[in-house]
Amino acid sequence: MPSPEQVYHLLRPRLHPIRLSLVIPMYNEEATIPFLRAAVTEFLRDLPAETEVIVVNDGSTDATLVKVADWAADEARVKVIHLSRNFGHQLAATAGLDYATGDAIVLIDADLQDPLSVIHEMVARYRQGYDVVYGQREARPGEGGFKRFSAWAFYRLMRTIVDRHLPVDTGDFRLLSRECLDGLQQMREQHRFLRGMVAWVGYPQCAVKYRRDPRVAGRTKYPLSKMLRFAWTAATSFSTLPLQISIVLGMLAGLLGIEEAVRAVVALLAGRTVPGWTSLMVVISILGSAVLIGIGIVGQYVGKIYEESKGRPLYLVARTFNVSSAEEPNRSGTAARTADCAGDSHRGRE
Ligand code: UDP
Ligand code: MG
């Protein structure tokens, strides 16, 4: 039963997906690949559906590519999309979603923090008729206090800024139906916050709760600095609230200026000569900083408009493994591919 705030949808029960796609973006994950490979192989064994595993190598600088290419050589269901450089998790995930051909698509991290067993539950919800089934974390045992706090603050802040319906404690671990993915793929913006975009797409959505395990190996690719940048991208690509905040800041600075002016006039009438320098400096610096903050925030938006106006592809694919030409995504603006050395299924420039 949807909550009173949710759009009421009538669920249409479905059959088990004929093909299930797992999309796994990877950046410097050489240490986790053996664990991932074992877990995915085990998972595929008892799945009653045709499956494909789409691994996106997001410009790793370690042996990730060699290891996933080995995996693809041993297992035809594993498809590798090797990007020309590091584009970041959100774009790598977008590339993987573009190549997915399944009726149901699950986006997971390479580090097995999101247990594969939860996918069975997601598929069960998909069969009930949900188009988006997101994993919601109940516990994060393997993460330090600070990471937990920053994640907690991040989700609450995003809810305030991006969309108040954005589910909290929910990462990118989710199942999407083909219909929902088709909608998502029409959104080709450069600055991407996939969770917000999925919330925007709509359709019946629900959560499955799970315990987020610690990383099996390697280190997080989302340190605090990247997390802050990600939060800023999410905030500015989804909302104009920062612009409104700058107006409020400007108004507060203006009030302070009025207060200082009144004080100066009162002092003048009372015949007290105000030395004035200090208060003047205070007002000037507060006004200056408010103006600069305002311009800076506007500048961020202008920068985003500039980048969108260039209309660049979101990512470039340098090479693929086990991808047939029929499975190439062919939407315009998806990816202008680079031509380089021969690959298993190498394509020329579009
Ligand atoms: N990742 C990526 N490109 C990047 C950074 C990360 O593809 O530039 C991948 C990474 O390999 C992992 C997933 O995104 O599969 C999530 O990253 P991570 O586990 O480091 O984030 P955390 O779980 O710590 O937030
Ligand atoms: Mg992780």
Short mmCIF file of C-alpha atoms and ligand atoms in Angstrom, two decimals:
data_model
loop_
_atom_site.label_atom_id
_atom_site.label_comp_id
_atom_site.label_asym_id
_atom_site.label_seq_id
_atom_site.Cartn_x
_atom_site.Cartn_y
_atom_site.Cartn_z
CA MET A 1 0.00 0.00 0.00
CA PRO A 2 1.61 3.32 -1.01
CA SER A 3 2.05 6.01 1.64
CA PRO A 4 -0.40 8.97 1.36
CA GLU A 5 2.34 11.03 -0.32
CA GLN A 6 2.97 8.52 -3.08
CA VAL A 7 1.20 8.45 -6.41
CA TYR A 8 -1.36 5.69 -6.40
CA HIS A 9 -0.54 3.06 -9.02
CA LEU A 10 -2.38 -0.12 -9.80
CA LEU A 11 0.26 -2.83 -9.87
CA ARG A 12 0.33 -5.15 -12.84
CA PRO A 13 1.85 -8.48 -11.83
CA ARG A 14 4.52 -9.76 -14.20
CA LEU A 15 6.27 -12.99 -14.99
CA HIS A 16 9.83 -13.57 -13.94
CA PRO A 17 12.09 -11.41 -16.15
CA ILE A 18 13.18 -13.33 -19.22
CA ARG A 19 16.54 -11.68 -19.06
CA LEU A 20 18.09 -10.11 -15.98
CA SER A 21 21.00 -7.68 -16.38
CA LEU A 22 23.46 -6.99 -13.59
CA VAL A 23 25.34 -3.73 -14.09
CA ILE A 24 28.58 -3.35 -12.14
CA PRO A 25 30.70 -0.19 -12.46
CA MET A 26 34.31 -0.69 -11.35
CA TYR A 27 37.16 1.63 -10.61
CA ASN A 28 40.40 0.10 -9.35
CA GLU A 29 38.68 -3.00 -8.02
CA GLU A 30 41.36 -5.60 -8.78
CA ALA A 31 41.29 -6.77 -5.16
CA THR A 32 37.54 -7.36 -5.12
CA ILE A 33 37.21 -9.11 -8.49
CA PRO A 34 38.00 -12.67 -7.30
CA PHE A 35 35.32 -12.35 -4.56
CA LEU A 36 32.84 -10.76 -6.94
CA ARG A 37 33.44 -13.43 -9.56
CA ALA A 38 32.86 -16.22 -7.06
CA ALA A 39 29.71 -14.57 -5.68
CA VAL A 40 28.24 -13.79 -9.12
CA THR A 41 28.97 -17.30 -10.42
CA GLU A 42 27.20 -18.74 -7.39
CA PHE A 43 24.30 -16.33 -7.85
CA LEU A 44 23.89 -17.13 -11.56
CA ARG A 45 23.83 -20.85 -10.85
CA ASP A 46 20.45 -20.84 -9.16
CA LEU A 47 18.75 -18.08 -11.09
CA PRO A 48 15.79 -19.17 -13.25
CA ALA A 49 16.45 -16.48 -15.87
CA GLU A 50 18.79 -15.73 -18.68
CA THR A 51 21.34 -13.35 -17.25
CA GLU A 52 23.96 -10.94 -18.44
CA VAL A 53 26.58 -9.25 -16.30
CA ILE A 54 27.71 -5.88 -17.58
CA VAL A 55 30.96 -4.80 -16.06
CA VAL A 56 32.00 -1.22 -16.73
CA ASN A 57 35.68 -0.56 -16.24
CA ASP A 58 35.71 3.13 -15.38
CA GLY A 59 39.27 3.92 -16.47
CA SER A 60 40.93 1.89 -13.72
CA THR A 61 44.66 2.37 -13.26
CA ASP A 62 45.23 -1.11 -11.78
CA ALA A 63 44.75 -4.60 -13.23
CA THR A 64 40.94 -4.42 -13.20
CA LEU A 65 40.67 -4.52 -17.00
CA VAL A 66 42.91 -7.57 -17.34
CA LYS A 67 40.96 -9.41 -14.67
CA VAL A 68 37.53 -8.62 -16.07
CA ALA A 69 38.69 -9.43 -19.61
CA ASP A 70 39.80 -12.83 -18.28
CA TRP A 71 36.41 -13.30 -16.69
CA ALA A 72 34.67 -12.38 -19.97
CA ALA A 73 36.88 -14.86 -21.85
CA ASP A 74 35.73 -17.65 -19.49
CA GLU A 75 32.10 -16.63 -19.23
CA ALA A 76 30.15 -15.46 -22.28
CA ARG A 77 27.43 -13.89 -20.14
CA VAL A 78 29.93 -11.35 -18.83
CA LYS A 79 30.17 -8.27 -21.03
CA VAL A 80 32.85 -5.70 -20.45
CA ILE A 81 32.55 -2.03 -21.34
CA HIS A 82 35.93 -0.42 -21.01
CA LEU A 83 35.66 3.37 -20.86
CA SER A 84 38.37 5.56 -22.31
CA ARG A 85 39.14 7.14 -18.91
CA ASN A 86 37.66 7.58 -15.45
CA PHE A 87 34.25 9.25 -15.82
CA GLY A 88 33.03 8.70 -12.26
CA HIS A 89 30.57 6.23 -10.82
CA GLN A 90 27.38 7.90 -12.06
CA LEU A 91 28.51 8.01 -15.69
CA ALA A 92 30.02 4.52 -15.54
CA ALA A 93 26.68 3.26 -14.22
CA THR A 94 24.91 5.15 -17.04
CA ALA A 95 27.16 3.42 -19.59
CA GLY A 96 26.31 0.02 -18.09
CA LEU A 97 22.58 0.79 -18.09
CA ASP A 98 22.81 1.85 -21.76
CA TYR A 99 24.28 -1.52 -22.68
CA ALA A 100 21.83 -3.56 -20.60
CA THR A 101 19.36 -5.56 -22.67
CA GLY A 102 17.38 -7.22 -19.87
CA ASP A 103 13.72 -6.80 -18.90
CA ALA A 104 14.89 -6.13 -15.37
CA ILE A 105 18.19 -4.44 -14.62
CA VAL A 106 19.99 -4.41 -11.28
CA LEU A 107 22.73 -1.91 -10.52
CA ILE A 108 25.26 -3.10 -7.94
CA ASP A 109 28.69 -2.10 -6.60
CA ALA A 110 31.70 -4.29 -7.25
CA ASP A 111 32.67 -4.55 -3.58
CA LEU A 112 29.79 -6.86 -2.56
CA GLN A 113 28.56 -4.35 0.02
CA ASP A 114 25.14 -4.96 -1.42
CA PRO A 115 24.43 -8.69 -0.99
CA LEU A 116 23.42 -10.44 -4.21
CA SER A 117 20.84 -12.50 -2.31
CA VAL A 118 18.72 -9.32 -1.95
CA ILE A 119 18.22 -9.41 -5.74
CA HIS A 120 15.85 -12.39 -5.34
CA GLU A 121 13.65 -10.25 -3.13
CA MET A 122 13.87 -7.38 -5.64
CA VAL A 123 12.79 -9.69 -8.44
CA ALA A 124 9.85 -10.86 -6.31
CA ARG A 125 8.74 -7.21 -5.96
CA TYR A 126 9.27 -6.69 -9.71
CA ARG A 127 6.94 -9.61 -10.31
CA GLN A 128 4.32 -7.96 -8.10
CA GLY A 129 4.44 -5.04 -10.55
CA TYR A 130 6.96 -2.58 -9.09
CA ASP A 131 9.19 -0.86 -11.64
CA VAL A 132 11.81 0.37 -9.21
CA VAL A 133 12.90 -1.67 -6.22
CA TYR A 134 15.62 0.02 -4.25
CA GLY A 135 17.74 -1.44 -1.51
CA GLN A 136 17.37 0.46 1.76
CA ARG A 137 20.12 0.02 4.32
CA GLU A 138 19.09 -1.00 7.79
CA ALA A 139 22.59 -1.30 9.16
CA ARG A 140 26.09 -0.53 7.93
CA PRO A 141 28.24 -2.69 10.17
CA GLY A 142 31.50 -2.42 8.26
CA GLU A 143 31.72 1.34 8.07
CA GLY A 144 33.32 3.75 10.51
CA GLY A 145 31.36 6.26 12.60
CA PHE A 146 32.34 9.19 10.43
CA LYS A 147 31.37 7.51 7.14
CA ARG A 148 28.06 6.51 8.73
CA PHE A 149 27.42 10.05 9.97
CA SER A 150 28.34 11.65 6.64
CA ALA A 151 26.08 9.21 4.80
CA TRP A 152 23.25 9.90 7.28
CA ALA A 153 23.66 13.66 6.84
CA PHE A 154 23.95 13.30 3.05
CA TYR A 155 20.62 11.49 2.67
CA ARG A 156 18.76 13.94 4.92
CA LEU A 157 20.27 16.94 3.13
CA MET A 158 19.41 15.49 -0.28
CA ARG A 159 15.84 15.00 0.85
CA THR A 160 15.62 18.65 1.79
CA ILE A 161 17.33 19.95 -1.31
CA VAL A 162 16.61 17.52 -4.14
CA ASP A 163 13.28 15.89 -3.53
CA ARG A 164 11.43 15.32 -0.30
CA HIS A 165 10.27 11.94 -1.57
CA LEU A 166 13.85 10.77 -2.11
CA PRO A 167 14.18 7.60 -0.05
CA VAL A 168 16.77 7.88 2.74
CA ASP A 169 19.61 5.39 3.26
CA THR A 170 19.32 4.28 -0.32
CA GLY A 171 22.26 4.11 -2.65
CA ASP A 172 22.32 3.13 -6.28
CA PHE A 173 21.67 -0.55 -5.49
CA ARG A 174 18.31 -1.04 -7.18
CA LEU A 175 16.31 -2.98 -9.71
CA LEU A 176 14.79 -1.09 -12.63
CA SER A 177 12.21 -2.39 -15.06
CA ARG A 178 12.81 -1.96 -18.77
CA GLU A 179 10.01 0.66 -18.95
CA CYS A 180 11.59 2.71 -16.21
CA LEU A 181 15.07 2.41 -17.74
CA ASP A 182 13.71 3.55 -21.11
CA GLY A 183 12.44 6.68 -19.36
CA LEU A 184 15.72 7.21 -17.53
CA GLN A 185 17.69 6.89 -20.74
CA GLN A 186 15.90 9.84 -22.24
CA MET A 187 17.56 12.01 -19.62
CA ARG A 188 20.99 12.71 -21.04
CA GLU A 189 22.20 15.42 -18.69
CA GLN A 190 25.91 15.63 -17.97
CA HIS A 191 25.63 16.17 -14.22
CA ARG A 192 23.93 13.09 -13.03
CA PHE A 193 22.45 12.08 -9.72
CA LEU A 194 20.90 8.76 -10.68
CA ARG A 195 18.87 8.28 -7.51
CA GLY A 196 17.19 11.64 -7.99
CA MET A 197 16.65 10.92 -11.67
CA VAL A 198 15.01 7.59 -10.86
CA ALA A 199 12.76 9.37 -8.35
CA TRP A 200 11.89 11.86 -11.11
CA VAL A 201 11.00 9.07 -13.55
CA GLY A 202 8.28 7.87 -11.17
CA TYR A 203 6.47 4.53 -11.74
CA PRO A 204 5.60 2.24 -8.82
CA GLN A 205 8.60 2.16 -6.52
CA CYS A 206 9.26 0.28 -3.32
CA ALA A 207 12.09 -0.57 -0.95
CA VAL A 208 13.59 -3.79 0.28
CA LYS A 209 15.52 -3.51 3.52
CA TYR A 210 18.93 -5.07 3.80
CA ARG A 211 22.10 -5.09 5.83
CA ARG A 212 24.94 -3.35 4.06
CA ASP A 213 28.02 -5.52 4.46
CA PRO A 214 31.55 -4.21 4.76
CA ARG A 215 33.62 -3.99 1.57
CA VAL A 216 35.14 -7.41 0.74
CA ALA A 217 38.47 -5.90 -0.26
CA GLY A 218 40.07 -2.69 -1.45
CA ARG A 219 39.21 0.81 -0.31
CA THR A 220 36.23 3.11 -0.77
CA LYS A 221 36.37 5.31 -3.85
CA TYR A 222 34.12 7.82 -2.13
CA PRO A 223 36.18 9.71 0.44
CA LEU A 224 34.65 12.76 2.12
CA SER A 225 35.88 15.21 -0.55
CA LYS A 226 34.22 13.19 -3.34
CA MET A 227 31.09 12.77 -1.24
CA LEU A 228 30.85 16.56 -0.80
CA ARG A 229 31.35 17.11 -4.52
CA PHE A 230 28.68 14.52 -5.23
CA ALA A 231 26.28 16.24 -2.81
CA TRP A 232 26.92 19.58 -4.52
CA THR A 233 26.31 18.06 -7.99
CA ALA A 234 23.10 16.51 -6.71
CA ALA A 235 21.95 19.77 -5.13
CA THR A 236 22.73 22.02 -8.08
CA SER A 237 21.59 19.66 -10.81
CA PHE A 238 18.25 19.03 -9.16
CA SER A 239 17.26 22.21 -7.47
CA THR A 240 17.58 25.95 -7.47
CA LEU A 241 17.47 26.05 -3.67
CA PRO A 242 21.14 27.16 -3.44
CA LEU A 243 20.17 30.23 -5.49
CA GLN A 244 17.35 30.95 -3.07
CA ILE A 245 19.74 30.52 -0.16
CA SER A 246 21.99 33.14 -1.72
CA ILE A 247 19.02 35.54 -1.89
CA VAL A 248 18.31 34.90 1.80
CA LEU A 249 21.97 35.48 2.64
CA GLY A 250 21.89 38.72 0.67
CA MET A 251 18.76 39.81 2.57
CA LEU A 252 20.34 39.04 5.92
CA ALA A 253 23.42 41.02 4.97
CA GLY A 254 21.11 43.85 3.86
CA LEU A 255 19.33 43.84 7.25
CA LEU A 256 22.66 44.05 8.97
CA GLY A 257 23.56 47.01 6.78
CA ILE A 258 20.27 48.77 7.73
CA GLU A 259 20.93 48.11 11.40
CA GLU A 260 24.40 49.64 11.09
CA ALA A 261 22.97 52.65 9.23
CA VAL A 262 20.36 53.25 11.96
CA ARG A 263 23.07 53.05 14.59
CA ALA A 264 25.21 55.57 12.74
CA VAL A 265 22.30 58.05 12.35
CA VAL A 266 21.30 57.71 16.01
CA ALA A 267 24.89 58.33 17.06
CA LEU A 268 25.05 61.36 14.75
CA LEU A 269 21.81 62.85 16.21
CA ALA A 270 23.04 62.22 19.72
CA GLY A 271 26.07 64.29 18.84
CA ARG A 272 28.45 61.45 19.36
CA THR A 273 31.03 61.31 16.67
CA VAL A 274 31.47 57.77 15.63
CA PRO A 275 34.97 56.83 14.69
CA GLY A 276 33.14 54.50 12.31
CA TRP A 277 36.01 52.63 10.77
CA THR A 278 35.33 49.31 12.47
CA SER A 279 31.62 49.19 11.79
CA LEU A 280 32.20 50.30 8.21
CA MET A 281 34.70 47.53 7.66
CA VAL A 282 32.36 44.97 9.19
CA VAL A 283 29.46 46.00 6.95
CA ILE A 284 31.62 46.18 3.83
CA SER A 285 33.13 42.77 4.39
CA ILE A 286 29.78 41.14 5.17
CA LEU A 287 28.22 42.69 2.08
CA GLY A 288 31.24 41.76 -0.02
CA SER A 289 31.14 38.17 1.12
CA ALA A 290 27.37 37.89 0.58
CA VAL A 291 27.76 39.29 -2.95
CA LEU A 292 30.63 36.96 -3.75
CA ILE A 293 28.80 33.90 -2.40
CA GLY A 294 25.79 34.86 -4.51
CA ILE A 295 27.89 35.31 -7.64
CA GLY A 296 29.73 32.07 -6.93
CA ILE A 297 26.49 30.09 -6.69
CA VAL A 298 25.11 31.70 -9.84
CA GLY A 299 28.46 30.89 -11.48
CA GLN A 300 28.04 27.23 -10.63
CA TYR A 301 24.74 27.15 -12.47
CA VAL A 302 26.12 29.10 -15.43
CA GLY A 303 29.01 26.61 -15.57
CA LYS A 304 26.53 23.76 -15.70
CA ILE A 305 24.57 25.44 -18.50
CA TYR A 306 27.86 25.90 -20.37
CA GLU A 307 28.77 22.25 -20.00
CA GLU A 308 25.33 21.06 -21.05
CA SER A 309 25.38 23.38 -24.07
CA LYS A 310 28.50 21.70 -25.40
CA GLY A 311 26.42 18.55 -25.88
CA ARG A 312 29.34 16.20 -25.36
CA PRO A 313 28.77 12.46 -25.07
CA LEU A 314 28.45 11.35 -21.47
CA TYR A 315 31.25 8.83 -21.76
CA LEU A 316 33.48 7.24 -24.39
CA VAL A 317 33.85 3.52 -24.81
CA ALA A 318 37.35 2.44 -25.77
CA ARG A 319 36.65 -1.25 -26.12
CA THR A 320 34.11 -3.91 -25.33
CA PHE A 321 34.24 -7.66 -24.74
CA ASN A 322 31.39 -10.09 -25.48
CA VAL A 323 29.13 -7.35 -26.82
CA SER A 324 27.60 -8.09 -30.22
CA SER A 325 26.83 -5.26 -32.61
CA ALA A 326 23.10 -5.96 -32.17
CA GLU A 327 23.49 -5.11 -28.48
CA GLU A 328 25.08 -1.73 -29.09
CA PRO A 329 23.02 1.13 -27.75
CA ASN A 330 22.17 3.35 -30.69
CA ARG A 331 20.53 6.39 -29.21
CA SER A 332 22.02 9.59 -30.48
CA GLY A 333 24.22 11.33 -27.96
CA THR A 334 24.70 8.15 -25.97
CA ALA A 335 28.33 7.73 -26.79
CA ALA A 336 30.54 8.65 -29.68
CA ARG A 337 32.92 5.79 -29.53
CA THR A 338 36.63 6.01 -30.04
CA ALA A 339 38.38 3.73 -32.49
CA ASP A 340 41.54 2.07 -31.31
CA CYS A 341 43.14 -1.37 -31.45
CA ALA A 342 41.04 -4.39 -32.37
CA GLY A 343 38.76 -5.83 -29.70
CA ASP A 344 36.45 -8.82 -29.50
CA SER A 345 33.57 -6.74 -30.68
CA HIS A 346 35.24 -3.55 -31.52
CA ARG A 347 33.37 -0.74 -33.16
CA GLY A 348 34.50 2.15 -35.26
CA ARG A 349 33.65 5.79 -34.72
CA GLU A 350 29.96 6.52 -35.00
N1 UDP B 1 33.30 3.50 -8.92
C1 UDP B 1 33.39 3.80 -10.28
N2 UDP B 1 34.01 4.96 -10.64
C2 UDP B 1 34.52 5.86 -9.72
C3 UDP B 1 34.38 5.54 -8.34
C4 UDP B 1 33.75 4.36 -7.98
O1 UDP B 1 32.94 3.04 -11.12
O2 UDP B 1 35.08 6.88 -10.14
C5 UDP B 1 32.64 2.24 -8.51
C6 UDP B 1 33.41 1.38 -7.52
O3 UDP B 1 34.35 0.55 -8.17
C7 UDP B 1 32.31 0.60 -6.86
C8 UDP B 1 31.14 1.59 -6.86
O4 UDP B 1 31.45 2.58 -7.83
O5 UDP B 1 31.93 -0.55 -7.61
C9 UDP B 1 30.91 2.25 -5.51
O6 UDP B 1 32.13 2.79 -5.01
P1 UDP B 1 32.59 2.57 -3.50
O7 UDP B 1 32.27 1.19 -3.07
O8 UDP B 1 34.02 2.97 -3.40
O9 UDP B 1 31.69 3.63 -2.73
P2 UDP B 1 31.08 3.49 -1.24
O10 UDP B 1 30.36 2.18 -1.21
O11 UDP B 1 32.25 3.51 -0.33
O12 UDP B 1 30.20 4.68 -1.09
MG MG B 2 31.19 0.36 -1.64
#
